[in-house]
């Protein structure tokens, strides 16, 4: 090893970063070379000056306070999570508790309910049992013929089938029945054109919890990218809402359409927060699409956050 | 402090229990590692308030993501990845706000950093004390001019005593990159202290 190479290794020698062979070669050289020994001393002096900056130690009590705050935050987060889980079963629980409180009245009430159910059910069956009156080929569709039987003595044929009727329902957008139908159409109907029209109508009431739920469902689950994009546009005024942000993060991390992911970044950046940094860093690291990755990186820079994930 | 290349049986048992939802196990993990986490954050960020925030954020993130820990690296490395990332973000924000002044924010207000350094000599020498303070000031100024990543590598090497390989692992980069980073940091400090 020549002096130049030795001198460039001295720093790493003092940092204990040389392997055994390099260390031995350097130490052998130092034994015979005054120039390099002088350099070693200078480097030691430099590092000792730098290390004169003493370490800060957390003041007494700070660690305990941090632990306490942390455990309290975790406890609170868990409580919230459990409450939200319990909330889903609350109506069932309330009904069960009310039912138990009825005591001796339970049997007569149950019997009355059964009778009422039988009566209402019977009315429905009755209308189906008389297809002549109900069926009109112009406004009904037969979806399934399940049985055909002939009574030879009476000369009667009996056909069992399911009937679909086309009906019209009209009302303004505030009408709860209309809204219910629209929400059902958004979530269930197979024609993407209908779903898009439905979004167009629902978007003005996106602040309503049920409407928002339907729009976010479409945003996260619809197979048609055009419908998803329309759903995304419909919630853009709610970009700071926690539910919407969660849905947008889901789009950013799981939607296979790059255009959707870019739109999600734009909307999420309307209310940038620290939790978004982690999401963007994760996407920036895994994203295959150069443009989306670049937009993530730009967003992180805009938030003065690191682009890389460590 | 050396990075732990393998997981100790205690760590494995605690992590598995915490992954199953055992809060006591997670608290035990916190107690094992939080002192070094807080010290690193404090030395990097030079502010008690920021160090507290980094501590909270790091362990909450660890709590939320513990399920994704796959035992492919030591828990120490995994946790330090989280902490260094958070501290780097804070350093970057600080550097944008140009808050690199060599002061320590405490509950009693801002104090000169070297006022906090304990004078361990039996007899205080005012002249040497002045030189020591001046040197400290220059080091702090020089450190404040390093990039956040250079500062991080420097801190992990000088204050935490980690090997470059471990630093590279924590920063999700190669040992060579960490080495280059440390080299640049020491060159800048050398120039500032010349």
CSV table of C-alpha atoms in Angstrom, one decimal:
chain,number,residue,atom,x,y,z
A,1,UNK,CA,0.0,0.0,0.0
A,2,UNK,CA,1.4,3.4,-0.9
A,3,UNK,CA,1.1,6.6,1.3
A,4,UNK,CA,-1.8,8.0,-0.8
A,5,UNK,CA,-3.9,4.9,-0.3
A,6,UNK,CA,-3.0,4.6,3.4
A,7,UNK,CA,-3.9,8.3,4.0
A,8,UNK,CA,-7.3,7.8,2.3
A,9,UNK,CA,-7.9,4.8,4.6
A,10,UNK,CA,-6.9,6.4,7.9
A,11,UNK,CA,-10.4,7.9,8.4
A,12,UNK,CA,-12.0,4.4,8.0
A,13,UNK,CA,-9.3,2.9,10.2
A,14,UNK,CA,-10.3,5.2,13.0
A,15,UNK,CA,-14.0,4.5,12.3
A,16,UNK,CA,-13.2,0.8,12.6
A,17,UNK,CA,-14.5,0.2,9.2
A,18,UNK,CA,-11.5,-1.7,7.6
A,19,UNK,CA,-11.4,-5.4,7.3
A,20,UNK,CA,-8.7,-7.4,9.0
A,21,UNK,CA,-6.3,-7.5,6.0
A,22,UNK,CA,-6.6,-3.8,5.3
A,23,UNK,CA,-6.1,-3.0,9.0
A,24,UNK,CA,-3.0,-5.1,9.2
A,25,UNK,CA,-1.5,-3.6,6.1
A,26,UNK,CA,-2.2,-0.1,7.3
A,27,UNK,CA,-0.7,-0.7,10.8
A,28,UNK,CA,2.4,-2.3,9.2
A,29,UNK,CA,2.8,0.8,7.0
A,30,UNK,CA,2.4,3.2,9.9
A,31,UNK,CA,5.2,1.5,11.8
A,32,UNK,CA,7.6,2.6,9.1
A,33,UNK,CA,6.1,5.9,7.7
A,34,UNK,CA,6.3,9.1,9.6
A,35,UNK,CA,4.3,11.1,7.1
A,36,UNK,CA,1.3,8.7,7.4
A,37,UNK,CA,1.7,8.6,11.2
A,38,UNK,CA,1.5,12.4,11.3
A,39,UNK,CA,-1.7,12.2,9.1
A,40,UNK,CA,-3.1,9.6,11.6
A,41,UNK,CA,-2.5,12.0,14.5
A,42,UNK,CA,-4.1,14.9,12.6
A,43,UNK,CA,-7.2,12.8,11.8
A,44,UNK,CA,-7.4,11.6,15.4
A,45,UNK,CA,-7.3,15.3,16.5
A,46,UNK,CA,-10.1,16.2,14.0
A,47,UNK,CA,-12.3,13.4,15.2
A,48,UNK,CA,-11.7,14.1,18.8
A,49,UNK,CA,-12.6,17.8,18.2
A,50,UNK,CA,-15.8,16.7,16.4
A,51,UNK,CA,-16.6,14.4,19.3
A,52,UNK,CA,-16.1,17.2,21.7
A,53,UNK,CA,-19.7,18.0,20.9
A,54,UNK,CA,-21.2,16.0,23.7
A,55,UNK,CA,-24.3,13.9,23.4
A,56,UNK,CA,-27.5,15.3,24.6
A,57,UNK,CA,-29.2,13.0,27.1
A,58,UNK,CA,-33.0,13.2,27.6
A,59,UNK,CA,-33.7,15.1,30.9
A,60,UNK,CA,-35.0,13.0,33.8
A,61,UNK,CA,-38.6,12.2,33.5
A,62,UNK,CA,-38.8,12.8,29.7
A,63,UNK,CA,-38.6,9.1,28.8
A,64,UNK,CA,-41.3,8.2,31.3
A,65,UNK,CA,-43.5,11.0,30.0
A,66,UNK,CA,-43.0,9.9,26.4
A,67,UNK,CA,-43.9,6.3,27.4
A,68,UNK,CA,-47.0,7.4,29.3
A,69,UNK,CA,-48.2,9.6,26.3
A,70,UNK,CA,-47.5,6.8,23.9
A,71,UNK,CA,-49.5,4.2,25.9
A,72,UNK,CA,-52.3,6.6,26.3
A,73,UNK,CA,-52.4,7.2,22.5
A,74,UNK,CA,-52.5,3.5,21.9
A,75,UNK,CA,-55.2,2.9,24.5
A,76,UNK,CA,-57.3,5.7,22.9
A,77,UNK,CA,-56.8,4.3,19.4
A,78,UNK,CA,-57.8,0.8,20.6
A,79,UNK,CA,-60.9,2.2,22.4
A,80,UNK,CA,-62.0,4.0,19.3
A,81,UNK,CA,-61.5,0.9,17.2
A,82,UNK,CA,-63.5,-1.3,19.6
A,83,UNK,CA,-66.3,1.3,19.8
A,84,UNK,CA,-66.6,1.3,16.1
A,85,UNK,CA,-66.8,-2.5,16.0
A,86,UNK,CA,-69.3,-2.6,18.8
A,87,UNK,CA,-71.4,0.1,17.0
A,88,UNK,CA,-72.1,-2.2,14.2
A,89,UNK,CA,-73.9,-4.7,16.5
A,90,UNK,CA,-75.6,-2.0,18.6
A,91,UNK,CA,-79.1,-2.2,16.9
A,92,UNK,CA,-79.2,-6.0,17.3
A,93,UNK,CA,-78.1,-5.7,20.9
A,94,UNK,CA,-80.7,-3.0,21.6
A,95,UNK,CA,-83.5,-5.1,20.1
A,96,UNK,CA,-82.4,-8.1,22.2
A,97,UNK,CA,-82.3,-6.1,25.4
A,98,UNK,CA,-85.8,-4.6,24.6
A,99,UNK,CA,-87.1,-8.1,23.9
A,100,UNK,CA,-85.9,-9.5,27.2
A,101,UNK,CA,-87.5,-6.6,29.1
A,102,UNK,CA,-90.9,-7.5,27.6
A,103,UNK,CA,-91.0,-10.5,29.9
A,104,UNK,CA,-94.4,-12.3,29.8
A,105,UNK,CA,-95.6,-10.2,26.8
A,106,UNK,CA,-93.1,-11.8,24.5
A,107,UNK,CA,-95.3,-14.8,23.5
A,108,UNK,CA,-98.5,-12.9,22.5
A,109,UNK,CA,-96.4,-10.2,20.7
A,110,UNK,CA,-94.5,-12.9,18.8
A,111,UNK,CA,-97.8,-14.6,17.9
A,112,UNK,CA,-99.3,-11.4,16.6
A,113,UNK,CA,-96.2,-10.6,14.6
A,114,UNK,CA,-96.3,-14.1,13.0
A,115,UNK,CA,-100.0,-13.6,12.1
A,116,UNK,CA,-99.3,-10.3,10.5
A,117,UNK,CA,-96.3,-11.6,8.6
A,118,UNK,CA,-98.5,-14.5,7.4
A,119,UNK,CA,-101.2,-12.2,6.2
A,120,UNK,CA,-98.8,-9.8,4.4
A,121,UNK,CA,-97.0,-12.8,2.8
A,122,UNK,CA,-100.2,-14.3,1.7
A,123,UNK,CA,-101.2,-11.1,-0.1
A,124,UNK,CA,-98.1,-11.3,-2.1
A,125,UNK,CA,-98.5,-14.9,-3.0
A,126,UNK,CA,-102.1,-14.2,-4.0
A,127,UNK,CA,-101.1,-11.7,-6.6
A,128,UNK,CA,-98.6,-14.1,-8.0
A,129,UNK,CA,-101.1,-16.9,-8.1
A,130,UNK,CA,-103.3,-15.0,-10.5
A,131,UNK,CA,-101.1,-14.2,-13.5
A,132,UNK,CA,-104.0,-13.5,-15.8
A,133,UNK,CA,-104.7,-10.3,-13.9
A,134,UNK,CA,-101.2,-9.2,-13.2
A,135,UNK,CA,-99.3,-10.2,-16.3
A,136,UNK,CA,-99.1,-7.9,-19.2
A,137,UNK,CA,-96.5,-8.8,-21.9
A,138,UNK,CA,-95.9,-5.1,-22.5
A,139,UNK,CA,-94.7,-4.2,-19.1
A,140,UNK,CA,-93.6,-7.5,-17.5
A,141,UNK,CA,-90.7,-9.8,-18.0
A,142,UNK,CA,-90.8,-13.5,-17.2
A,143,UNK,CA,-87.5,-14.2,-15.7
A,144,UNK,CA,-87.8,-17.9,-14.7
A,145,UNK,CA,-90.4,-20.6,-15.3
A,146,UNK,CA,-89.9,-23.0,-12.4
A,147,UNK,CA,-92.7,-25.5,-12.9
A,148,UNK,CA,-95.4,-26.6,-15.4
A,149,UNK,CA,-98.1,-29.0,-14.4
A,150,UNK,CA,-101.4,-30.3,-15.9
A,151,UNK,CA,-104.5,-31.4,-14.0
A,152,UNK,CA,-106.0,-33.8,-16.6
A,153,UNK,CA,-109.4,-34.0,-14.9
A,154,UNK,CA,-109.9,-30.3,-14.7
A,155,UNK,CA,-108.0,-29.6,-17.9
A,156,UNK,CA,-106.1,-26.9,-16.0
A,157,UNK,CA,-102.4,-26.0,-16.5
A,158,UNK,CA,-100.5,-24.4,-13.7
A,159,UNK,CA,-97.3,-22.5,-14.5
A,160,UNK,CA,-95.0,-21.2,-11.8
A,161,UNK,CA,-92.8,-18.3,-12.9
A,162,UNK,CA,-91.1,-15.2,-11.7
A,163,UNK,CA,-92.2,-12.0,-13.0
A,164,UNK,CA,-90.3,-8.7,-13.4
A,165,UNK,CA,-92.4,-5.6,-13.8
A,166,UNK,CA,-91.2,-2.3,-15.3
A,167,UNK,CA,-92.3,0.5,-13.1
A,168,UNK,CA,-91.6,4.2,-13.0
A,169,UNK,CA,-90.9,6.2,-9.9
A,170,UNK,CA,-90.7,9.9,-10.1
A,171,UNK,CA,-89.9,12.6,-7.5
A,172,UNK,CA,-87.4,15.2,-6.7
A,173,UNK,CA,-83.8,14.5,-5.6
A,174,UNK,CA,-84.7,15.2,-2.0
A,175,UNK,CA,-87.4,12.5,-1.9
A,176,UNK,CA,-86.0,9.7,0.4
A,177,UNK,CA,-87.5,7.0,-1.9
A,178,UNK,CA,-85.8,8.4,-4.9
A,179,UNK,CA,-82.6,8.7,-3.1
A,180,UNK,CA,-82.9,5.1,-1.8
A,181,UNK,CA,-83.4,3.8,-5.4
A,182,UNK,CA,-80.5,5.8,-6.7
A,183,UNK,CA,-78.2,4.5,-4.0
A,184,UNK,CA,-79.4,1.0,-4.8
A,185,UNK,CA,-78.8,1.6,-8.5
A,186,UNK,CA,-75.4,2.9,-7.9
A,187,UNK,CA,-74.3,-0.1,-5.8
A,188,UNK,CA,-76.1,-2.9,-7.7
A,189,UNK,CA,-77.1,-2.1,-11.2
A,190,UNK,CA,-75.1,-3.8,-13.9
A,191,UNK,CA,-75.4,-1.2,-16.6
A,192,UNK,CA,-72.5,1.3,-16.3
A,193,UNK,CA,-74.4,4.0,-18.2
A,194,UNK,CA,-77.1,3.9,-15.5
A,195,UNK,CA,-74.5,4.0,-12.7
A,196,UNK,CA,-72.9,7.1,-14.4
A,197,UNK,CA,-76.3,8.8,-14.7
A,198,UNK,CA,-77.0,8.0,-11.1
A,199,UNK,CA,-73.7,9.6,-10.0
A,200,UNK,CA,-74.6,12.7,-11.9
A,201,UNK,CA,-77.8,13.0,-9.9
A,202,UNK,CA,-76.3,12.0,-6.5
A,203,UNK,CA,-73.2,14.2,-6.6
A,204,UNK,CA,-75.1,17.3,-5.5
A,205,UNK,CA,-76.0,15.4,-2.3
A,206,UNK,CA,-72.6,13.9,-1.8
A,207,UNK,CA,-72.5,15.4,1.7
A,208,UNK,CA,-75.3,13.0,2.8
A,209,UNK,CA,-73.8,10.0,4.7
A,210,UNK,CA,-75.6,7.4,2.6
A,211,UNK,CA,-75.0,9.1,-0.7
A,212,UNK,CA,-71.4,9.5,0.2
A,213,UNK,CA,-71.2,5.9,1.1
A,214,UNK,CA,-72.6,4.9,-2.3
A,215,UNK,CA,-70.3,7.2,-4.2
A,216,UNK,CA,-67.2,5.9,-2.3
A,217,UNK,CA,-68.4,2.3,-2.9
A,218,UNK,CA,-68.3,3.0,-6.6
A,219,UNK,CA,-65.0,4.8,-6.3
A,220,UNK,CA,-63.4,1.8,-4.7
A,221,UNK,CA,-65.2,-1.1,-6.3
A,222,UNK,CA,-66.7,-0.4,-9.7
A,223,UNK,CA,-65.2,-2.4,-12.5
A,224,UNK,CA,-65.7,0.4,-15.0
A,225,UNK,CA,-62.9,3.0,-14.8
A,226,UNK,CA,-65.2,5.6,-16.3
A,227,UNK,CA,-67.6,5.1,-13.4
A,228,UNK,CA,-64.8,5.2,-10.9
A,229,UNK,CA,-63.5,8.4,-12.4
A,230,UNK,CA,-67.0,10.0,-12.3
A,231,UNK,CA,-67.4,8.9,-8.7
A,232,UNK,CA,-64.0,10.4,-7.9
A,233,UNK,CA,-65.1,13.7,-9.4
A,234,UNK,CA,-68.3,13.6,-7.5
A,235,UNK,CA,-66.5,13.7,-4.1
A,236,UNK,CA,-63.8,16.3,-5.0
A,237,UNK,CA,-65.5,18.9,-2.9
A,238,UNK,CA,-65.2,16.6,0.1
A,239,UNK,CA,-61.5,16.0,-0.4
A,240,UNK,CA,-60.7,16.9,3.3
A,241,UNK,CA,-63.4,14.5,4.7
A,242,UNK,CA,-61.8,11.6,6.5
A,243,UNK,CA,-63.9,8.9,4.8
A,244,UNK,CA,-63.2,10.4,1.4
A,245,UNK,CA,-59.5,10.6,2.2
A,246,UNK,CA,-59.4,6.9,3.2
A,247,UNK,CA,-61.1,6.0,-0.1
A,248,UNK,CA,-58.7,8.2,-2.1
A,249,UNK,CA,-55.8,6.5,-0.4
A,250,UNK,CA,-57.3,3.2,-1.3
A,251,UNK,CA,-57.5,4.4,-4.9
A,252,UNK,CA,-53.9,5.6,-4.9
A,253,UNK,CA,-52.6,2.3,-3.5
A,254,UNK,CA,-54.9,-0.2,-5.3
A,255,UNK,CA,-56.6,1.2,-8.4
A,256,UNK,CA,-55.1,-0.3,-11.6
A,257,UNK,CA,-55.8,2.9,-13.6
A,258,UNK,CA,-52.9,5.4,-13.5
A,259,UNK,CA,-55.3,8.3,-14.3
A,260,UNK,CA,-57.3,7.4,-11.2
A,261,UNK,CA,-54.2,7.3,-9.1
A,262,UNK,CA,-53.0,10.8,-10.4
A,263,UNK,CA,-56.5,12.3,-9.6
A,264,UNK,CA,-56.3,10.7,-6.2
A,265,UNK,CA,-53.0,12.4,-5.5
A,266,UNK,CA,-54.4,15.8,-6.6
A,267,UNK,CA,-57.4,15.5,-4.3
A,268,UNK,CA,-55.4,14.2,-1.4
A,269,UNK,CA,-53.0,17.2,-1.8
A,270,UNK,CA,-55.8,19.6,-1.1
A,271,UNK,CA,-55.4,18.7,2.5
A,272,UNK,CA,-51.9,17.3,2.9
A,273,UNK,CA,-51.2,15.8,6.4
A,274,UNK,CA,-48.5,13.8,7.9
A,275,UNK,CA,-50.2,10.5,7.5
A,276,UNK,CA,-50.2,11.1,3.7
A,277,UNK,CA,-46.4,11.2,3.7
A,278,UNK,CA,-46.1,7.5,4.5
A,279,UNK,CA,-48.7,6.6,1.9
A,280,UNK,CA,-47.0,8.7,-0.8
A,281,UNK,CA,-43.6,7.3,0.1
A,282,UNK,CA,-44.9,3.8,-0.2
A,283,UNK,CA,-46.4,4.4,-3.5
A,284,UNK,CA,-43.4,6.3,-4.8
A,285,UNK,CA,-41.3,3.3,-4.0
A,286,UNK,CA,-43.5,0.6,-5.6
A,287,UNK,CA,-45.2,2.5,-8.4
A,288,UNK,CA,-44.5,1.2,-11.9
A,289,UNK,CA,-45.9,4.1,-13.8
A,290,UNK,CA,-43.2,6.8,-14.2
A,291,UNK,CA,-45.7,9.7,-14.3
A,292,UNK,CA,-47.6,8.6,-11.2
A,293,UNK,CA,-44.3,8.1,-9.4
A,294,UNK,CA,-43.1,11.5,-10.4
A,295,UNK,CA,-46.4,13.1,-9.1
A,296,UNK,CA,-45.9,11.3,-5.8
A,297,UNK,CA,-42.4,12.6,-5.5
A,298,UNK,CA,-43.5,16.1,-6.4
A,299,UNK,CA,-46.2,15.9,-3.7
A,300,UNK,CA,-43.7,14.7,-1.1
A,301,UNK,CA,-41.4,17.6,-2.0
A,302,UNK,CA,-44.3,20.0,-1.8
A,303,UNK,CA,-44.8,18.7,1.8
A,304,UNK,CA,-41.1,19.0,2.5
A,305,UNK,CA,-41.0,15.2,3.1
A,306,UNK,CA,-38.4,12.7,2.1
A,307,UNK,CA,-39.1,10.9,-1.2
A,308,UNK,CA,-37.5,7.7,0.0
A,309,UNK,CA,-38.8,5.3,2.6
A,310,UNK,CA,-36.3,4.1,5.1
B,1,UNK,CA,-23.9,0.7,20.0
B,2,UNK,CA,-23.8,-2.1,17.5
B,3,UNK,CA,-26.8,-3.1,15.4
B,4,UNK,CA,-28.3,-6.5,16.3
B,5,UNK,CA,-27.9,-8.7,13.2
B,6,UNK,CA,-30.2,-11.4,14.5
B,7,UNK,CA,-33.4,-11.3,16.6
B,8,UNK,CA,-33.0,-12.5,20.2
B,9,UNK,CA,-35.4,-15.1,21.4
B,10,UNK,CA,-36.9,-12.5,23.7
B,11,UNK,CA,-37.5,-10.1,20.8
B,12,UNK,CA,-39.1,-12.9,18.7
B,13,UNK,CA,-41.4,-13.9,21.6
B,14,UNK,CA,-42.4,-10.3,22.3
B,15,UNK,CA,-43.0,-9.4,18.7
B,16,UNK,CA,-45.1,-12.5,18.1
B,17,UNK,CA,-47.2,-11.8,21.2
B,18,UNK,CA,-47.6,-8.1,20.2
B,19,UNK,CA,-48.6,-9.2,16.7
B,20,UNK,CA,-51.4,-11.3,18.4
B,21,UNK,CA,-52.6,-8.1,20.1
B,22,UNK,CA,-50.8,-8.5,23.5
B,23,UNK,CA,-50.4,-4.9,24.7
B,24,UNK,CA,-48.0,-5.8,27.5
B,25,UNK,CA,-45.7,-7.4,25.0
B,26,UNK,CA,-45.6,-4.3,22.9
B,27,UNK,CA,-45.0,-2.1,25.9
B,28,UNK,CA,-42.1,-4.4,26.8
B,29,UNK,CA,-40.7,-3.9,23.3
B,30,UNK,CA,-41.0,-0.1,23.7
B,31,UNK,CA,-39.1,-0.3,27.0
B,32,UNK,CA,-36.3,-2.3,25.4
B,33,UNK,CA,-35.7,0.2,22.6
B,34,UNK,CA,-37.2,3.5,23.5
B,35,UNK,CA,-34.3,5.0,25.3
B,36,UNK,CA,-32.0,4.8,22.3
B,37,UNK,CA,-34.8,6.0,20.0
B,38,UNK,CA,-35.4,9.1,22.2
B,39,UNK,CA,-31.7,9.8,22.5
B,40,UNK,CA,-31.2,9.6,18.7
B,41,UNK,CA,-34.2,11.9,18.1
B,42,UNK,CA,-33.0,14.4,20.6
B,43,UNK,CA,-29.4,14.5,19.3
B,44,UNK,CA,-30.6,14.8,15.7
B,45,UNK,CA,-33.4,17.3,16.1
B,46,UNK,CA,-31.9,19.3,19.0
B,47,UNK,CA,-35.3,20.0,20.4
B,48,UNK,CA,-37.1,18.2,23.2
B,49,UNK,CA,-40.5,19.0,21.6
B,50,UNK,CA,-39.5,17.6,18.2
B,51,UNK,CA,-37.9,14.6,19.9
B,52,UNK,CA,-41.1,13.8,21.8
B,53,UNK,CA,-43.1,14.1,18.5
B,54,UNK,CA,-40.6,11.8,16.7
B,55,UNK,CA,-40.8,9.3,19.6
B,56,UNK,CA,-44.6,9.2,19.5
B,57,UNK,CA,-44.9,9.0,15.8
B,58,UNK,CA,-42.2,6.3,15.5
B,59,UNK,CA,-43.7,4.0,18.1
B,60,UNK,CA,-47.3,4.5,16.9
B,61,UNK,CA,-46.2,3.7,13.4
B,62,UNK,CA,-44.4,0.6,14.7
B,63,UNK,CA,-47.6,-0.4,16.6
B,64,UNK,CA,-49.7,0.0,13.6
B,65,UNK,CA,-47.3,-1.8,11.3
B,66,UNK,CA,-46.0,-4.5,13.6
B,67,UNK,CA,-48.2,-7.0,11.7
B,68,UNK,CA,-46.1,-6.5,8.6
B,69,UNK,CA,-42.8,-7.2,10.4
B,70,UNK,CA,-41.5,-10.4,8.8
B,71,UNK,CA,-38.5,-11.2,11.0
B,72,UNK,CA,-36.2,-10.5,8.0
B,73,UNK,CA,-34.0,-8.0,9.9
B,74,UNK,CA,-33.5,-7.2,13.5
B,75,UNK,CA,-36.3,-5.3,15.3
B,76,UNK,CA,-33.7,-2.7,16.1
B,77,UNK,CA,-33.0,-2.1,12.4
B,78,UNK,CA,-36.7,-2.1,11.5
B,79,UNK,CA,-37.5,0.4,14.3
B,80,UNK,CA,-34.6,2.6,13.4
B,81,UNK,CA,-35.7,2.7,9.8
B,82,UNK,CA,-38.9,4.2,11.0
B,83,UNK,CA,-37.3,6.6,13.4
B,84,UNK,CA,-34.6,7.8,11.0
B,85,UNK,CA,-37.3,8.4,8.3
B,86,UNK,CA,-39.3,10.5,10.7
B,87,UNK,CA,-36.3,12.4,11.8
B,88,UNK,CA,-35.1,13.0,8.2
B,89,UNK,CA,-38.5,14.4,7.4
B,90,UNK,CA,-38.3,16.8,10.3
B,91,UNK,CA,-34.8,17.8,9.5
B,92,UNK,CA,-35.8,18.5,5.9
B,93,UNK,CA,-38.7,20.6,7.1
B,94,UNK,CA,-36.4,22.4,9.5
B,95,UNK,CA,-33.8,23.0,6.8
B,96,UNK,CA,-36.5,24.6,4.6
B,97,UNK,CA,-37.5,26.8,7.5
B,98,UNK,CA,-33.8,27.5,8.1
B,99,UNK,CA,-34.0,26.6,11.7
B,100,UNK,CA,-30.5,25.3,12.0
B,101,UNK,CA,-29.5,27.6,14.9
B,102,UNK,CA,-27.4,25.9,17.6
B,103,UNK,CA,-29.9,26.3,20.3
B,104,UNK,CA,-31.7,23.7,22.4
B,105,UNK,CA,-35.4,24.3,23.0
B,106,UNK,CA,-36.3,23.3,26.6
B,107,UNK,CA,-39.2,23.9,28.8
B,108,UNK,CA,-37.3,26.8,30.3
B,109,UNK,CA,-36.9,28.4,26.8
B,110,UNK,CA,-34.0,28.3,24.3
B,111,UNK,CA,-30.6,27.6,25.6
B,112,UNK,CA,-27.2,27.7,24.0
B,113,UNK,CA,-26.4,24.1,23.2
B,114,UNK,CA,-23.0,24.1,25.0
B,115,UNK,CA,-24.6,25.5,28.1
B,116,UNK,CA,-26.1,22.0,28.4
B,117,UNK,CA,-22.8,20.2,28.1
B,118,UNK,CA,-21.7,19.2,31.6
B,119,UNK,CA,-18.3,20.5,32.5
B,120,UNK,CA,-16.6,17.4,33.9
B,121,UNK,CA,-13.3,19.1,34.9
B,122,UNK,CA,-12.6,19.5,38.5
B,123,UNK,CA,-11.6,23.1,38.1
B,124,UNK,CA,-13.3,25.2,35.5
B,125,UNK,CA,-10.9,27.2,33.3
B,126,UNK,CA,-12.7,30.2,31.8
B,127,UNK,CA,-10.4,30.5,28.8
B,128,UNK,CA,-10.6,26.8,27.9
B,129,UNK,CA,-14.3,27.0,28.5
B,130,UNK,CA,-14.5,29.8,26.0
B,131,UNK,CA,-12.5,27.9,23.4
B,132,UNK,CA,-14.7,24.8,24.0
B,133,UNK,CA,-17.8,26.9,23.5
B,134,UNK,CA,-16.5,28.5,20.3
B,135,UNK,CA,-15.5,25.1,19.0
B,136,UNK,CA,-18.9,23.7,19.8
B,137,UNK,CA,-20.6,26.6,18.1
B,138,UNK,CA,-18.6,26.0,15.0
B,139,UNK,CA,-19.3,22.3,15.0
B,140,UNK,CA,-23.0,23.0,15.4
B,141,UNK,CA,-23.0,25.5,12.5
B,142,UNK,CA,-21.1,23.1,10.3
B,143,UNK,CA,-23.5,20.3,11.2
B,144,UNK,CA,-26.5,22.5,10.4
B,145,UNK,CA,-25.0,23.0,6.9
B,146,UNK,CA,-24.9,19.3,6.2
B,147,UNK,CA,-27.7,17.8,4.2
B,148,UNK,CA,-30.3,15.9,6.4
B,149,UNK,CA,-29.0,12.6,5.1
B,150,UNK,CA,-25.3,13.5,5.8
B,151,UNK,CA,-26.4,14.6,9.2
B,152,UNK,CA,-28.2,11.4,9.8
B,153,UNK,CA,-25.3,9.2,8.8
B,154,UNK,CA,-22.9,11.3,10.8
B,155,UNK,CA,-25.1,11.0,13.9
B,156,UNK,CA,-25.6,7.3,13.5
B,157,UNK,CA,-21.9,6.8,13.2
B,158,UNK,CA,-20.6,9.3,15.8
B,159,UNK,CA,-23.3,9.3,18.4
B,160,UNK,CA,-24.8,5.8,18.0
B,161,UNK,CA,-21.5,4.1,17.0
B,162,UNK,CA,-23.2,2.0,14.3
B,163,UNK,CA,-21.3,0.2,11.6
B,164,UNK,CA,-21.7,1.6,8.1
B,165,UNK,CA,-23.4,-1.7,7.0
B,166,UNK,CA,-26.0,-1.3,9.7
B,167,UNK,CA,-26.5,2.4,8.8
B,168,UNK,CA,-27.0,1.4,5.1
B,169,UNK,CA,-29.6,-1.2,6.2
B,170,UNK,CA,-31.4,1.4,8.2
B,171,UNK,CA,-31.5,3.9,5.5
B,172,UNK,CA,-32.4,1.3,2.9
B,173,UNK,CA,-29.2,2.0,1.0
B,174,UNK,CA,-25.9,0.3,0.4
B,175,UNK,CA,-22.9,0.4,2.8
B,176,UNK,CA,-21.0,2.1,0.0
B,177,UNK,CA,-23.5,4.9,-0.2
B,178,UNK,CA,-23.5,5.4,3.5
B,179,UNK,CA,-19.7,5.5,3.4
B,180,UNK,CA,-19.8,8.2,0.7
B,181,UNK,CA,-22.3,10.1,2.7
B,182,UNK,CA,-20.1,10.0,5.9
B,183,UNK,CA,-17.1,11.0,3.8
B,184,UNK,CA,-18.8,14.0,2.5
B,185,UNK,CA,-20.0,15.0,6.0
B,186,UNK,CA,-16.5,14.7,7.5
B,187,UNK,CA,-15.0,16.7,4.6
B,188,UNK,CA,-17.5,19.5,5.1
B,189,UNK,CA,-16.8,19.5,8.9
B,190,UNK,CA,-13.1,19.4,8.3
B,191,UNK,CA,-13.4,22.4,6.0
B,192,UNK,CA,-15.5,24.3,8.5
B,193,UNK,CA,-13.2,23.6,11.4
B,194,UNK,CA,-10.0,24.3,9.5
